[in-house]
């Protein structure tokens, strides 16, 4: 089964804005399936950050926002904070009948 | 508190078997599809299998079909995955997750580690 492609790493200074891309195909993101984002620290449970492409669960700061265009999706973190240092994964559904995850992006706060 | 707690991981020789469990609490387990996701060392998250609310439908990634069996006991609020014919490339942290509206996971456990090595 296919995966969604993310940059391996992005970095920024505290207070800056960083963006993570997530590129899929016509059978997942391009097929109008929503994209969801997770924050993951090693050894802990992944945390739902964004669901249904643009929505934040209760408790997620509005510094996190997301969008989608064509076969790609984007997660933006504005006002970067030290606590945002983690791995981030996008996820969607594929018309082949399976869940597909991104390759993961490590966010480093300089 | 909504919670998922995995158990059952360990060190197993190639060709061996394991049963992983996921104990759910704080929500009506039988109302949700559930999922197993794994993360191999240095790799990203990977969908393994998912199961319908009543256990009547199951789905697997291609590389585990015939070797993994996902099941659930709604009376005990437990999710399982039985793994047979373990391979070195099955080495991973295995997470269980609660699926919301079929398409995303809104609750995750902390994972249990499976190491396949001789």
PDB file of C-alpha atoms in Angstrom:
ATOM      1  CA  UNK A   1       0.000   0.000   0.000  1.00  0.00           C
ATOM      2  CA  UNK A   2       1.170   3.509  -0.800  1.00  0.00           C
ATOM      3  CA  UNK A   3       2.287   6.207   1.588  1.00  0.00           C
ATOM      4  CA  UNK A   4       1.954   9.941   1.662  1.00  0.00           C
ATOM      5  CA  UNK A   5       5.186  11.894   1.190  1.00  0.00           C
ATOM      6  CA  UNK A   6       6.382  14.415   3.758  1.00  0.00           C
ATOM      7  CA  UNK A   7       9.700  16.252   4.118  1.00  0.00           C
ATOM      8  CA  UNK A   8      11.923  14.398   6.609  1.00  0.00           C
ATOM      9  CA  UNK A   9      12.520  17.486   8.685  1.00  0.00           C
ATOM     10  CA  UNK A  10      11.692  21.153   9.099  1.00  0.00           C
ATOM     11  CA  UNK A  11      13.071  23.607  11.618  1.00  0.00           C
ATOM     12  CA  UNK A  12      12.463  27.091  12.853  1.00  0.00           C
ATOM     13  CA  UNK A  13      13.291  29.483  15.619  1.00  0.00           C
ATOM     14  CA  UNK A  14      10.847  30.098  18.453  1.00  0.00           C
ATOM     15  CA  UNK A  15       8.037  32.327  17.268  1.00  0.00           C
ATOM     16  CA  UNK A  16       8.520  31.514  13.612  1.00  0.00           C
ATOM     17  CA  UNK A  17       6.117  29.803  11.246  1.00  0.00           C
ATOM     18  CA  UNK A  18       6.845  26.412   9.727  1.00  0.00           C
ATOM     19  CA  UNK A  19       4.853  24.439   7.158  1.00  0.00           C
ATOM     20  CA  UNK A  20       4.816  20.697   6.536  1.00  0.00           C
ATOM     21  CA  UNK A  21       3.630  19.351   3.208  1.00  0.00           C
ATOM     22  CA  UNK A  22       1.952  16.005   2.634  1.00  0.00           C
ATOM     23  CA  UNK A  23       1.723  14.753  -0.940  1.00  0.00           C
ATOM     24  CA  UNK A  24      -0.558  11.936  -1.959  1.00  0.00           C
ATOM     25  CA  UNK A  25      -2.244  10.823  -5.152  1.00  0.00           C
ATOM     26  CA  UNK A  26      -5.516  10.715  -6.992  1.00  0.00           C
ATOM     27  CA  UNK A  27      -6.562   7.657  -4.985  1.00  0.00           C
ATOM     28  CA  UNK A  28      -6.320   9.290  -1.582  1.00  0.00           C
ATOM     29  CA  UNK A  29      -5.963  13.034  -1.000  1.00  0.00           C
ATOM     30  CA  UNK A  30      -6.880  13.783  -4.604  1.00  0.00           C
ATOM     31  CA  UNK A  31      -9.949  11.573  -4.308  1.00  0.00           C
ATOM     32  CA  UNK A  32     -11.318  14.098  -1.843  1.00  0.00           C
ATOM     33  CA  UNK A  33     -10.678  12.037   1.251  1.00  0.00           C
ATOM     34  CA  UNK A  34      -9.960  14.243   4.223  1.00  0.00           C
ATOM     35  CA  UNK A  35      -6.472  14.565   5.673  1.00  0.00           C
ATOM     36  CA  UNK A  36      -5.712  14.242   9.359  1.00  0.00           C
ATOM     37  CA  UNK A  37      -2.582  15.163  11.285  1.00  0.00           C
ATOM     38  CA  UNK A  38      -0.942  13.638  14.340  1.00  0.00           C
ATOM     39  CA  UNK A  39       1.789  14.802  16.669  1.00  0.00           C
ATOM     40  CA  UNK A  40       4.020  12.053  18.018  1.00  0.00           C
ATOM     41  CA  UNK A  41       6.754  12.016  20.582  1.00  0.00           C
ATOM     42  CA  UNK A  42       8.754   8.769  20.746  1.00  0.00           C
ATOM     43  CA  UNK A  43       7.510   6.468  23.485  1.00  0.00           C
ATOM     44  CA  UNK A  44       4.169   8.196  23.768  1.00  0.00           C
ATOM     45  CA  UNK A  45       0.750   7.830  22.218  1.00  0.00           C
ATOM     46  CA  UNK A  46       0.293   9.718  18.961  1.00  0.00           C
ATOM     47  CA  UNK A  47      -2.006  12.703  19.420  1.00  0.00           C
ATOM     48  CA  UNK A  48      -4.690  13.808  16.985  1.00  0.00           C
ATOM     49  CA  UNK A  49      -3.844  17.360  15.974  1.00  0.00           C
ATOM     50  CA  UNK A  50      -6.123  18.073  13.019  1.00  0.00           C
ATOM     51  CA  UNK A  51      -9.082  16.069  11.741  1.00  0.00           C
ATOM     52  CA  UNK A  52     -11.153  16.365   8.576  1.00  0.00           C
ATOM     53  CA  UNK A  53      -8.445  18.479   6.915  1.00  0.00           C
ATOM     54  CA  UNK A  54      -8.945  21.687   8.877  1.00  0.00           C
ATOM     55  CA  UNK A  55     -10.502  21.006  12.275  1.00  0.00           C
ATOM     56  CA  UNK A  56      -8.731  21.127  15.632  1.00  0.00           C
ATOM     57  CA  UNK A  57      -9.863  18.870  18.476  1.00  0.00           C
ATOM     58  CA  UNK A  58     -10.600  20.555  21.754  1.00  0.00           C
ATOM     59  CA  UNK A  59      -7.384  21.524  23.517  1.00  0.00           C
ATOM     60  CA  UNK A  60      -5.208  21.888  20.426  1.00  0.00           C
ATOM     61  CA  UNK A  61      -3.842  25.442  20.206  1.00  0.00           C
ATOM     62  CA  UNK A  62      -4.932  27.572  17.276  1.00  0.00           C
ATOM     63  CA  UNK A  63      -1.253  27.920  16.371  1.00  0.00           C
ATOM     64  CA  UNK A  64      -1.855  24.714  14.445  1.00  0.00           C
ATOM     65  CA  UNK A  65      -3.756  25.022  11.178  1.00  0.00           C
ATOM     66  CA  UNK A  66      -4.070  22.930   8.052  1.00  0.00           C
ATOM     67  CA  UNK A  67      -5.300  23.042   4.486  1.00  0.00           C
ATOM     68  CA  UNK A  68      -5.527  20.920   1.359  1.00  0.00           C
ATOM     69  CA  UNK A  69      -5.106  21.562  -2.340  1.00  0.00           C
ATOM     70  CA  UNK A  70      -5.332  18.956  -5.064  1.00  0.00           C
ATOM     71  CA  UNK A  71      -3.278  15.931  -4.039  1.00  0.00           C
ATOM     72  CA  UNK A  72      -1.413  17.742  -1.254  1.00  0.00           C
ATOM     73  CA  UNK A  73      -2.142  18.880   2.263  1.00  0.00           C
ATOM     74  CA  UNK A  74      -0.302  21.279   4.521  1.00  0.00           C
ATOM     75  CA  UNK A  75       0.135  21.721   8.254  1.00  0.00           C
ATOM     76  CA  UNK A  76       1.251  25.104   9.533  1.00  0.00           C
ATOM     77  CA  UNK A  77       2.578  25.874  12.961  1.00  0.00           C
ATOM     78  CA  UNK A  78       2.717  29.572  13.757  1.00  0.00           C
ATOM     79  CA  UNK A  79       4.437  31.040  16.789  1.00  0.00           C
ATOM     80  CA  UNK A  80       6.639  27.957  17.070  1.00  0.00           C
ATOM     81  CA  UNK A  81       7.302  26.857  20.645  1.00  0.00           C
ATOM     82  CA  UNK A  82       9.838  24.479  22.164  1.00  0.00           C
ATOM     83  CA  UNK A  83       7.034  22.081  23.100  1.00  0.00           C
ATOM     84  CA  UNK A  84       6.170  21.709  19.403  1.00  0.00           C
ATOM     85  CA  UNK A  85       9.342  19.725  18.804  1.00  0.00           C
ATOM     86  CA  UNK A  86       8.018  16.326  17.747  1.00  0.00           C
ATOM     87  CA  UNK A  87       7.279  14.108  14.771  1.00  0.00           C
ATOM     88  CA  UNK A  88       4.240  14.976  12.685  1.00  0.00           C
ATOM     89  CA  UNK A  89       2.304  12.583  10.458  1.00  0.00           C
ATOM     90  CA  UNK A  90      -0.438  13.175   7.965  1.00  0.00           C
ATOM     91  CA  UNK A  91      -2.995  10.449   7.295  1.00  0.00           C
ATOM     92  CA  UNK A  92      -5.772   9.874   4.811  1.00  0.00           C
ATOM     93  CA  UNK A  93      -7.834   7.060   3.362  1.00  0.00           C
ATOM     94  CA  UNK A  94      -7.242   5.396   0.040  1.00  0.00           C
ATOM     95  CA  UNK A  95      -9.914   4.323  -2.413  1.00  0.00           C
ATOM     96  CA  UNK A  96      -8.185   0.935  -2.422  1.00  0.00           C
ATOM     97  CA  UNK A  97      -9.701   0.437   1.018  1.00  0.00           C
ATOM     98  CA  UNK A  98      -6.878   1.167   3.407  1.00  0.00           C
ATOM     99  CA  UNK A  99      -5.528   3.855   5.687  1.00  0.00           C
ATOM    100  CA  UNK A 100      -2.442   5.634   4.485  1.00  0.00           C
ATOM    101  CA  UNK A 101       0.058   7.582   6.559  1.00  0.00           C
ATOM    102  CA  UNK A 102       2.688  10.108   5.685  1.00  0.00           C
ATOM    103  CA  UNK A 103       6.375   9.357   5.944  1.00  0.00           C
ATOM    104  CA  UNK A 104       6.653  11.685   8.928  1.00  0.00           C
ATOM    105  CA  UNK A 105       8.344  15.039   9.533  1.00  0.00           C
ATOM    106  CA  UNK A 106      10.566  15.868  12.460  1.00  0.00           C
ATOM    107  CA  UNK A 107      10.081  19.427  13.636  1.00  0.00           C
ATOM    108  CA  UNK A 108      13.090  20.969  15.356  1.00  0.00           C
ATOM    109  CA  UNK A 109      12.894  24.197  17.296  1.00  0.00           C
ATOM    110  CA  UNK A 110      16.229  25.950  16.956  1.00  0.00           C
TER     111      UNK A 110
ATOM    112  CA  UNK B   1     -10.746   9.161  31.168  1.00  0.00           C
ATOM    113  CA  UNK B   2     -10.711   7.693  27.674  1.00  0.00           C
ATOM    114  CA  UNK B   3      -7.770   5.314  27.514  1.00  0.00           C
ATOM    115  CA  UNK B   4      -6.210   2.527  25.480  1.00  0.00           C
ATOM    116  CA  UNK B   5      -3.468   0.344  26.959  1.00  0.00           C
ATOM    117  CA  UNK B   6      -1.581  -2.187  24.857  1.00  0.00           C
ATOM    118  CA  UNK B   7       0.208  -5.249  26.188  1.00  0.00           C
ATOM    119  CA  UNK B   8       1.670  -8.528  25.042  1.00  0.00           C
ATOM    120  CA  UNK B   9       4.775  -7.414  23.205  1.00  0.00           C
ATOM    121  CA  UNK B  10       8.141  -9.066  23.617  1.00  0.00           C
ATOM    122  CA  UNK B  11      11.145 -10.711  22.019  1.00  0.00           C
ATOM    123  CA  UNK B  12      10.236 -13.546  19.688  1.00  0.00           C
ATOM    124  CA  UNK B  13      12.199 -15.694  17.285  1.00  0.00           C
ATOM    125  CA  UNK B  14      11.409 -15.598  13.578  1.00  0.00           C
ATOM    126  CA  UNK B  15       8.476 -17.861  12.839  1.00  0.00           C
ATOM    127  CA  UNK B  16       7.065 -17.417  16.329  1.00  0.00           C
ATOM    128  CA  UNK B  17       3.701 -16.153  17.475  1.00  0.00           C
ATOM    129  CA  UNK B  18       2.344 -13.467  19.764  1.00  0.00           C
ATOM    130  CA  UNK B  19      -1.005 -12.101  20.805  1.00  0.00           C
ATOM    131  CA  UNK B  20      -1.191  -8.397  21.484  1.00  0.00           C
ATOM    132  CA  UNK B  21      -4.018  -6.960  23.548  1.00  0.00           C
ATOM    133  CA  UNK B  22      -5.461  -3.493  23.876  1.00  0.00           C
ATOM    134  CA  UNK B  23      -7.616  -2.665  26.884  1.00  0.00           C
ATOM    135  CA  UNK B  24     -10.121   0.111  26.346  1.00  0.00           C
ATOM    136  CA  UNK B  25     -11.711   2.216  29.077  1.00  0.00           C
ATOM    137  CA  UNK B  26     -13.656   5.433  29.476  1.00  0.00           C
ATOM    138  CA  UNK B  27     -15.881   4.974  26.420  1.00  0.00           C
ATOM    139  CA  UNK B  28     -18.396   2.547  24.938  1.00  0.00           C
ATOM    140  CA  UNK B  29     -15.966   0.234  23.182  1.00  0.00           C
ATOM    141  CA  UNK B  30     -18.618  -1.522  21.110  1.00  0.00           C
ATOM    142  CA  UNK B  31     -19.565   1.755  19.390  1.00  0.00           C
ATOM    143  CA  UNK B  32     -16.250   2.149  17.614  1.00  0.00           C
ATOM    144  CA  UNK B  33     -14.216   0.612  14.837  1.00  0.00           C
ATOM    145  CA  UNK B  34     -10.688  -0.085  16.106  1.00  0.00           C
ATOM    146  CA  UNK B  35      -7.300  -0.234  14.456  1.00  0.00           C
ATOM    147  CA  UNK B  36      -3.747  -1.505  14.902  1.00  0.00           C
ATOM    148  CA  UNK B  37      -0.926   0.686  13.602  1.00  0.00           C
ATOM    149  CA  UNK B  38       2.775  -0.053  13.868  1.00  0.00           C
ATOM    150  CA  UNK B  39       6.021   1.863  13.719  1.00  0.00           C
ATOM    151  CA  UNK B  40       9.201   0.024  12.804  1.00  0.00           C
ATOM    152  CA  UNK B  41      12.496   1.387  14.164  1.00  0.00           C
ATOM    153  CA  UNK B  42      13.366   4.611  12.381  1.00  0.00           C
ATOM    154  CA  UNK B  43      10.252   4.419  10.231  1.00  0.00           C
ATOM    155  CA  UNK B  44       6.857   6.079  10.131  1.00  0.00           C
ATOM    156  CA  UNK B  45       3.429   4.937  11.170  1.00  0.00           C
ATOM    157  CA  UNK B  46       1.891   2.111   9.172  1.00  0.00           C
ATOM    158  CA  UNK B  47      -1.680   0.822   9.180  1.00  0.00           C
ATOM    159  CA  UNK B  48      -1.815  -2.893   9.998  1.00  0.00           C
ATOM    160  CA  UNK B  49      -5.460  -3.889  10.409  1.00  0.00           C
ATOM    161  CA  UNK B  50      -8.843  -2.585  11.451  1.00  0.00           C
ATOM    162  CA  UNK B  51     -12.074  -4.133  12.682  1.00  0.00           C
ATOM    163  CA  UNK B  52     -15.729  -3.161  12.646  1.00  0.00           C
ATOM    164  CA  UNK B  53     -17.664  -2.347  15.818  1.00  0.00           C
ATOM    165  CA  UNK B  54     -19.172  -5.823  16.094  1.00  0.00           C
ATOM    166  CA  UNK B  55     -16.145  -7.669  14.728  1.00  0.00           C
ATOM    167  CA  UNK B  56     -17.978  -8.766  11.594  1.00  0.00           C
ATOM    168  CA  UNK B  57     -15.572  -7.073   9.182  1.00  0.00           C
ATOM    169  CA  UNK B  58     -11.784  -7.024   9.262  1.00  0.00           C
ATOM    170  CA  UNK B  59      -9.221  -5.517   6.919  1.00  0.00           C
ATOM    171  CA  UNK B  60      -5.468  -6.050   6.658  1.00  0.00           C
ATOM    172  CA  UNK B  61      -2.461  -4.574   4.932  1.00  0.00           C
ATOM    173  CA  UNK B  62      -1.178  -6.876   2.215  1.00  0.00           C
ATOM    174  CA  UNK B  63       2.039  -7.935   3.957  1.00  0.00           C
ATOM    175  CA  UNK B  64       0.248  -9.285   7.030  1.00  0.00           C
ATOM    176  CA  UNK B  65      -2.702 -11.023   5.378  1.00  0.00           C
ATOM    177  CA  UNK B  66      -2.808 -14.647   6.418  1.00  0.00           C
ATOM    178  CA  UNK B  67      -0.446 -14.082   9.336  1.00  0.00           C
ATOM    179  CA  UNK B  68      -2.256 -11.473  11.461  1.00  0.00           C
ATOM    180  CA  UNK B  69      -5.753 -11.846  12.862  1.00  0.00           C
ATOM    181  CA  UNK B  70      -7.504  -8.887  14.451  1.00  0.00           C
ATOM    182  CA  UNK B  71     -10.391  -9.578  16.810  1.00  0.00           C
ATOM    183  CA  UNK B  72     -12.268  -8.024  19.677  1.00  0.00           C
ATOM    184  CA  UNK B  73     -14.236  -8.939  22.786  1.00  0.00           C
ATOM    185  CA  UNK B  74     -16.823  -6.217  23.329  1.00  0.00           C
ATOM    186  CA  UNK B  75     -17.931  -7.747  26.635  1.00  0.00           C
ATOM    187  CA  UNK B  76     -14.415  -7.296  28.010  1.00  0.00           C
ATOM    188  CA  UNK B  77     -13.531  -4.084  26.128  1.00  0.00           C
ATOM    189  CA  UNK B  78     -10.531  -5.766  24.577  1.00  0.00           C
ATOM    190  CA  UNK B  79      -8.974  -5.564  21.135  1.00  0.00           C
ATOM    191  CA  UNK B  80      -6.515  -8.229  19.982  1.00  0.00           C
ATOM    192  CA  UNK B  81      -4.163  -9.020  17.189  1.00  0.00           C
ATOM    193  CA  UNK B  82      -2.847 -12.539  16.853  1.00  0.00           C
ATOM    194  CA  UNK B  83       0.439 -12.631  14.981  1.00  0.00           C
ATOM    195  CA  UNK B  84       1.796 -15.842  13.484  1.00  0.00           C
ATOM    196  CA  UNK B  85       4.840 -16.528  11.360  1.00  0.00           C
ATOM    197  CA  UNK B  86       6.631 -13.512  12.743  1.00  0.00           C
ATOM    198  CA  UNK B  87       9.299 -12.014  10.512  1.00  0.00           C
ATOM    199  CA  UNK B  88      12.190  -9.726  11.308  1.00  0.00           C
ATOM    200  CA  UNK B  89      10.418  -6.913   9.473  1.00  0.00           C
ATOM    201  CA  UNK B  90       7.466  -7.202  11.875  1.00  0.00           C
ATOM    202  CA  UNK B  91       9.703  -5.665  14.532  1.00  0.00           C
ATOM    203  CA  UNK B  92       7.901  -2.501  15.593  1.00  0.00           C
ATOM    204  CA  UNK B  93       5.978  -0.666  18.247  1.00  0.00           C
ATOM    205  CA  UNK B  94       2.344  -1.667  17.833  1.00  0.00           C
ATOM    206  CA  UNK B  95      -0.311   0.907  18.681  1.00  0.00           C
ATOM    207  CA  UNK B  96      -4.033   0.412  18.981  1.00  0.00           C
ATOM    208  CA  UNK B  97      -6.323   3.242  18.078  1.00  0.00           C
ATOM    209  CA  UNK B  98      -9.975   4.209  18.190  1.00  0.00           C
ATOM    210  CA  UNK B  99     -11.376   5.116  14.799  1.00  0.00           C
ATOM    211  CA  UNK B 100     -13.739   8.045  14.620  1.00  0.00           C
ATOM    212  CA  UNK B 101     -16.198   8.496  11.755  1.00  0.00           C
ATOM    213  CA  UNK B 102     -14.303   5.678   9.979  1.00  0.00           C
ATOM    214  CA  UNK B 103     -11.526   7.869   8.677  1.00  0.00           C
ATOM    215  CA  UNK B 104      -9.248   8.987  11.533  1.00  0.00           C
ATOM    216  CA  UNK B 105      -7.940   7.912  14.921  1.00  0.00           C
ATOM    217  CA  UNK B 106      -8.881  10.129  17.835  1.00  0.00           C
ATOM    218  CA  UNK B 107      -7.520   8.020  20.693  1.00  0.00           C
ATOM    219  CA  UNK B 108      -4.278   6.069  20.759  1.00  0.00           C
ATOM    220  CA  UNK B 109      -2.436   3.860  23.210  1.00  0.00           C
ATOM    221  CA  UNK B 110       1.229   4.224  24.094  1.00  0.00           C
ATOM    222  CA  UNK B 111       2.156   1.071  22.237  1.00  0.00           C
ATOM    223  CA  UNK B 112       3.745  -2.290  22.913  1.00  0.00           C
ATOM    224  CA  UNK B 113       7.070  -3.342  21.423  1.00  0.00           C
ATOM    225  CA  UNK B 114       7.510  -6.477  19.344  1.00  0.00           C
ATOM    226  CA  UNK B 115      11.062  -7.533  18.541  1.00  0.00           C
ATOM    227  CA  UNK B 116      11.637 -10.413  16.158  1.00  0.00           C
ATOM    228  CA  UNK B 117      15.155 -11.711  16.327  1.00  0.00           C
ATOM    229  CA  UNK B 118      17.074 -14.945  16.592  1.00  0.00           C
TER     230      UNK B 118
END
